[in-house]
Coordinates of C-alpha atoms and ligand atoms in Angstrom, one line a residue:
M1 CA -5.8 -32.9 26.5
S2 CA -9.7 -33.4 26.6
E3 CA -11.8 -31.5 23.3
G4 CA -13.3 -29.6 26.0
K5 CA -9.6 -28.6 27.1
G6 CA -8.7 -28.2 23.2
I7 CA -11.8 -25.6 23.2
E8 CA -11.6 -23.4 26.3
R9 CA -7.6 -22.4 25.0
G10 CA -8.2 -21.5 21.4
K11 CA -10.5 -19.3 22.4
I12 CA -8.4 -17.8 25.6
E13 CA -5.9 -17.9 23.3
K14 CA -8.4 -15.6 20.6
I15 CA -9.5 -13.0 22.9
D16 CA -5.5 -12.9 24.2
K17 CA -5.1 -11.7 20.0
I18 CA -8.5 -9.7 19.9
R19 CA -6.8 -7.2 23.8
E20 CA -2.9 -7.3 21.9
I21 CA -4.6 -5.9 18.7
A22 CA -6.4 -3.0 20.3
S23 CA -3.5 -2.0 22.0
E24 CA -1.4 -2.1 18.9
I25 CA -4.2 -0.2 17.1
K26 CA -3.5 2.2 20.2
K27 CA -0.6 1.8 20.5
S28 CA 0.7 3.1 16.7
S29 CA 1.3 6.5 15.3
Y30 CA 0.3 5.4 12.0
T31 CA -1.5 2.3 11.1
T32 CA -3.4 1.4 7.4
V33 CA -5.4 -0.9 6.7
L34 CA -4.8 -3.3 3.7
T35 CA -8.5 -4.8 2.6
G36 CA -9.4 -8.7 -0.3
A37 CA -12.5 -9.0 -1.4
G38 CA -13.2 -10.9 2.6
I39 CA -13.9 -7.7 4.3
S40 CA -17.3 -7.8 1.5
A41 CA -18.1 -11.3 2.5
E42 CA -20.5 -11.0 5.2
S43 CA -22.6 -8.2 2.8
G44 CA -23.0 -11.2 1.4
I45 CA -20.5 -10.4 -1.6
P46 CA -19.0 -13.1 -3.7
T47 CA -15.2 -13.6 -3.0
F48 CA -12.7 -14.9 -5.7
R49 CA -10.8 -17.8 -3.8
G50 CA -12.9 -19.1 -0.8
K51 CA -15.1 -22.4 -1.6
D52 CA -17.5 -20.6 -2.9
G53 CA -15.1 -17.6 -4.6
L54 CA -16.2 -16.7 -8.0
W55 CA -12.9 -18.1 -9.7
N56 CA -14.3 -21.2 -8.4
K57 CA -18.0 -21.1 -10.9
Y58 CA -16.7 -19.4 -13.2
R59 CA -13.1 -19.0 -15.5
P60 CA -11.9 -14.9 -14.8
E61 CA -9.7 -15.5 -18.1
E62 CA -12.4 -15.2 -20.1
L63 CA -14.2 -12.2 -18.1
A64 CA -11.1 -10.3 -16.8
T65 CA -9.2 -10.1 -19.3
P66 CA -8.1 -7.6 -22.4
Q67 CA -8.7 -10.0 -24.5
A68 CA -11.7 -11.7 -23.1
F69 CA -12.7 -8.0 -23.2
A70 CA -11.9 -8.4 -27.4
R71 CA -13.1 -11.9 -28.1
D72 CA -16.2 -11.4 -26.6
P73 CA -17.3 -7.5 -24.8
K74 CA -20.6 -9.0 -25.2
L75 CA -19.7 -12.1 -22.0
V76 CA -17.8 -8.9 -20.3
W77 CA -20.0 -6.9 -20.1
E78 CA -23.3 -9.5 -19.6
W79 CA -20.9 -10.2 -16.1
Y80 CA -19.9 -6.8 -15.0
A81 CA -23.9 -5.9 -15.1
W82 CA -24.9 -8.9 -13.2
R83 CA -21.4 -7.9 -10.3
M84 CA -22.0 -4.0 -10.6
K85 CA -26.3 -5.1 -9.7
L86 CA -25.5 -7.4 -7.2
V87 CA -22.7 -4.7 -4.9
F88 CA -25.2 -1.9 -5.4
S89 CA -27.3 -4.5 -3.7
K90 CA -25.7 -4.9 -1.5
K91 CA -24.5 -2.8 2.5
P92 CA -21.8 -2.0 4.5
N93 CA -21.1 -5.3 6.6
P94 CA -19.8 -4.8 10.7
A95 CA -16.4 -4.6 9.6
H96 CA -16.8 -1.5 7.0
E97 CA -18.3 0.0 9.7
I98 CA -15.7 -0.3 12.5
L99 CA -12.7 0.8 10.3
A100 CA -14.6 3.8 9.0
K101 CA -15.1 5.3 13.2
L102 CA -11.3 3.9 14.1
E103 CA -10.4 6.9 10.7
E104 CA -13.0 9.4 12.1
M105 CA -11.5 8.7 15.8
G106 CA -7.6 9.0 13.8
L107 CA -6.9 5.1 14.7
I108 CA -6.1 4.5 11.3
K109 CA -4.9 6.8 8.4
S110 CA -6.5 4.6 5.8
I111 CA -7.6 2.0 3.3
I112 CA -5.7 0.1 0.5
T113 CA -8.5 -1.4 -1.5
Q114 CA -7.8 -4.3 -3.7
N115 CA -12.0 -4.3 -3.6
V116 CA -13.8 -3.0 -6.2
D117 CA -17.0 -2.5 -4.2
D118 CA -17.8 0.7 -3.0
L119 CA -18.4 -0.5 1.2
H120 CA -16.1 1.5 2.1
E121 CA -16.8 4.5 1.0
R122 CA -20.4 4.1 1.7
A123 CA -19.4 3.0 5.4
G124 CA -18.0 6.9 6.0
S125 CA -13.8 6.2 5.4
R126 CA -12.8 8.8 3.6
N127 CA -9.2 7.0 2.7
V128 CA -10.1 4.6 0.3
I129 CA -7.0 3.9 -2.5
H130 CA -8.6 1.4 -4.8
L131 CA -5.4 -0.1 -6.0
H132 CA -7.8 -2.8 -8.7
G133 CA -10.3 0.2 -9.7
K134 CA -13.8 1.2 -9.1
L135 CA -17.1 -0.6 -9.9
R136 CA -18.6 2.3 -10.1
D137 CA -16.5 3.7 -13.0
V138 CA -17.0 3.1 -16.8
I139 CA -15.1 4.0 -20.0
C140 CA -13.9 4.3 -22.9
S141 CA -11.6 1.7 -24.1
S142 CA -9.8 4.1 -26.1
C143 CA -10.4 7.7 -25.5
S144 CA -10.4 9.3 -21.6
Y145 CA -14.5 9.2 -21.8
K146 CA -16.0 8.3 -18.2
T147 CA -19.1 8.0 -16.6
E148 CA -21.3 5.9 -14.1
A149 CA -22.6 2.6 -14.5
E150 CA -25.2 3.6 -13.8
E151 CA -26.3 5.1 -16.2
I152 CA -25.4 2.3 -18.3
L153 CA -27.0 -0.4 -17.0
D154 CA -30.5 0.3 -18.0
K155 CA -29.0 0.4 -21.6
T156 CA -27.8 -2.0 -24.3
I157 CA -25.0 -3.5 -23.5
P158 CA -21.8 -3.9 -24.7
P159 CA -22.0 0.0 -24.2
R160 CA -20.7 2.2 -26.9
C161 CA -18.6 5.5 -26.3
P162 CA -20.7 9.0 -26.6
E163 CA -16.6 10.5 -28.5
C164 CA -15.0 8.1 -30.4
D165 CA -18.5 5.1 -30.7
S166 CA -15.6 2.0 -29.2
F167 CA -17.3 0.0 -26.5
L168 CA -16.9 1.6 -22.6
R169 CA -16.3 -0.9 -20.4
P170 CA -15.5 -1.0 -16.4
G171 CA -13.7 0.8 -15.1
V172 CA -12.0 -2.4 -12.7
V173 CA -8.2 -3.7 -13.1
W174 CA -7.8 -7.0 -15.0
F175 CA -5.2 -9.6 -14.6
G176 CA -2.3 -8.4 -17.7
E177 CA -2.9 -4.8 -17.0
S178 CA -1.2 -2.9 -14.9
L179 CA -2.7 -0.3 -11.1
P180 CA -3.7 3.3 -11.9
P181 CA 1.1 4.1 -11.4
D182 CA -0.8 7.2 -8.6
E183 CA -3.1 4.9 -6.7
L184 CA 0.3 2.2 -6.2
N185 CA 2.1 4.7 -4.9
K186 CA 0.5 6.3 -3.1
A187 CA -0.1 3.4 -1.2
F188 CA 3.3 2.8 -1.5
S189 CA 4.0 4.7 0.6
E190 CA 1.3 4.7 3.4
A191 CA 2.8 1.1 4.3
E192 CA 6.3 2.7 4.0
R193 CA 5.4 5.5 6.3
S194 CA 3.0 2.9 8.6
D195 CA 4.1 1.4 11.7
L196 CA 0.8 -0.8 11.3
I197 CA -0.6 -2.8 9.2
L198 CA -3.4 -4.6 9.1
V199 CA -4.2 -6.9 6.4
I200 CA -8.6 -8.1 6.6
G201 CA -9.9 -10.5 4.2
T202 CA -7.3 -11.5 1.0
S203 CA -6.0 -14.6 -0.1
A204 CA -2.8 -12.5 -0.2
V205 CA -1.8 -14.1 -4.0
V206 CA -2.3 -11.7 -6.2
Q207 CA 1.1 -8.9 -6.6
P208 CA 1.5 -6.4 -6.2
A209 CA -0.9 -6.2 -3.7
A210 CA 0.5 -9.6 -0.9
S211 CA 4.0 -7.3 -1.5
I212 CA 2.3 -3.9 0.5
P213 CA 2.5 -5.7 4.6
L214 CA 6.3 -6.4 3.5
I215 CA 6.7 -3.1 3.3
T216 CA 5.2 -2.4 6.3
K217 CA 7.2 -5.1 7.7
R218 CA 10.7 -4.3 6.2
K219 CA 10.6 -0.8 8.1
G220 CA 10.3 -2.3 11.0
G221 CA 6.0 -2.0 11.4
K222 CA 3.7 -4.2 12.3
I223 CA 1.5 -7.2 10.3
V224 CA -1.8 -8.2 11.8
E225 CA -3.9 -10.4 9.8
I226 CA -7.3 -11.2 10.6
N227 CA -8.6 -13.9 7.6
P228 CA -10.9 -17.4 8.5
D229 CA -8.1 -19.2 7.0
S230 CA -4.4 -18.6 7.2
T231 CA -2.2 -16.4 4.3
P232 CA 1.2 -16.9 3.1
L233 CA 0.8 -14.1 4.8
T234 CA 0.0 -16.1 8.2
S235 CA 3.9 -16.8 8.7
I236 CA 5.6 -13.7 8.9
A237 CA 2.2 -11.1 10.4
D238 CA 3.4 -10.0 13.9
I239 CA -0.5 -11.4 15.3
S240 CA -3.1 -13.7 12.8
I241 CA -6.2 -14.5 14.1
R242 CA -8.3 -17.1 12.9
G243 CA -11.8 -15.2 12.7
K244 CA -14.1 -13.3 10.3
A245 CA -14.1 -9.6 9.9
G246 CA -17.0 -8.6 11.0
E247 CA -16.7 -10.9 15.2
V248 CA -13.4 -9.8 15.3
L249 CA -13.1 -6.0 14.4
T250 CA -16.8 -5.6 17.1
A251 CA -14.6 -7.7 19.1
V252 CA -11.4 -5.2 18.7
F253 CA -13.0 -2.7 18.5
D254 CA -14.9 -2.7 22.4
E255 CA -11.7 -3.5 23.8
I256 CA -10.4 0.1 22.7
K257 CA -13.0 1.7 23.6
L258 CA -12.7 -0.3 27.7
Ligands
APR1 N1 -13.7 -11.8 6.8 C1 -12.7 -11.7 7.0 N2 -11.6 -12.9 6.1 C2 -13.6 -14.1 4.4 C3 -13.9 -14.0 5.4 C4 -14.5 -12.9 6.4 N3 -16.0 -13.1 6.6 N4 -14.5 -15.1 4.5 C5 -13.3 -15.0 3.5 N5 -12.4 -14.6 3.7 C6 -10.7 -15.1 3.5 C7 -11.0 -15.6 2.4 O1 -10.5 -16.5 4.2 C8 -10.1 -15.6 1.8 O2 -8.5 -15.1 2.4 O3 -11.4 -13.8 2.2 C9 -10.1 -14.0 1.2 C10 -10.5 -13.4 -0.1 O4 -9.3 -14.1 -1.1 P1 -10.3 -13.6 -2.6 O5 -11.2 -14.7 -2.8 O6 -8.7 -14.2 -2.7 O7 -10.5 -11.8 -2.4 P2 -8.6 -10.7 -2.3 O8 -7.7 -12.2 -1.8 O9 -9.8 -9.5 -2.2 O10 -8.1 -11.1 -4.2 C11 -7.3 -10.1 -5.0 O11 -7.5 -11.0 -6.4 O12 -9.5 -11.3 -8.6 C12 -8.6 -11.9 -7.7 O13 -9.3 -8.2 -8.5 C13 -9.6 -9.6 -7.9 O14 -8.8 -8.5 -6.1 C14 -9.0 -9.4 -6.3 C15 -7.8 -10.0 -5.9
ZN2 ZN1 -14.2 7.3 -26.6

């Protein structure tokens, strides 16, 4: 088949998949969404494992584990202060905005996100479950004291707790730590009651998030994956489309509005 024919066929396939995804969303009675760093890539926030991913430049075991924080709280805080300033300066992209519109239209019920940014909320999404915590939360490493990132960003790091003088830490889940049980249970029950889950912008390698779509599948629901690359989920997804979240969701939204 000539080069041109190949590209032609690829384009037609993509349009068919867009149409299929739009019709699955319209047909579904309970759709949830699982998002990863890829959905914020078009907002200018680096992913973790892509070609220019954060874990290619930094070693997670030095920056995103309780041991790293105990060993060098200043280094860990320098990295998180950099990420906080970066994330807080970015804006939601069309992918976040379209998911918020679909929620308003009653076409999606909740977003389960692995992301610690607040771009879903800033785009207007209301039912957002944060499996890995939030960059805006700052908590005490010993007592129940909690504050906002903005409160400490201009102070000396590592900041100390005004109640017990221990080090404060970012309110995110580090490798080796357990996920917030309420959020995780909410995510499992959402996946359980869904007949469709849209999996957008995740490499699907970090557990237990990566197993959430399987819960929907096991209950007879469908998986739609939106990602420029294939992932371990691709082979079991009912529809897997190669593409950027902003572009694909814009095309799907146009199809739904028709
Ligand atoms: N649109 C959609 N997907 C994209 C885009 C885009 N514009 N750009 C990149 N991607 C995809 C990549 O192909 C990759 O599959 O997003 C995915 C990003 O994968 P990761 O960087 O591994 O991010 P994520 O899956 O969210 O990581 C899970 O790992 O480090 C921990 O706690 C961290 O929550 C994070 C978890
Ligand atoms: Zn304290």
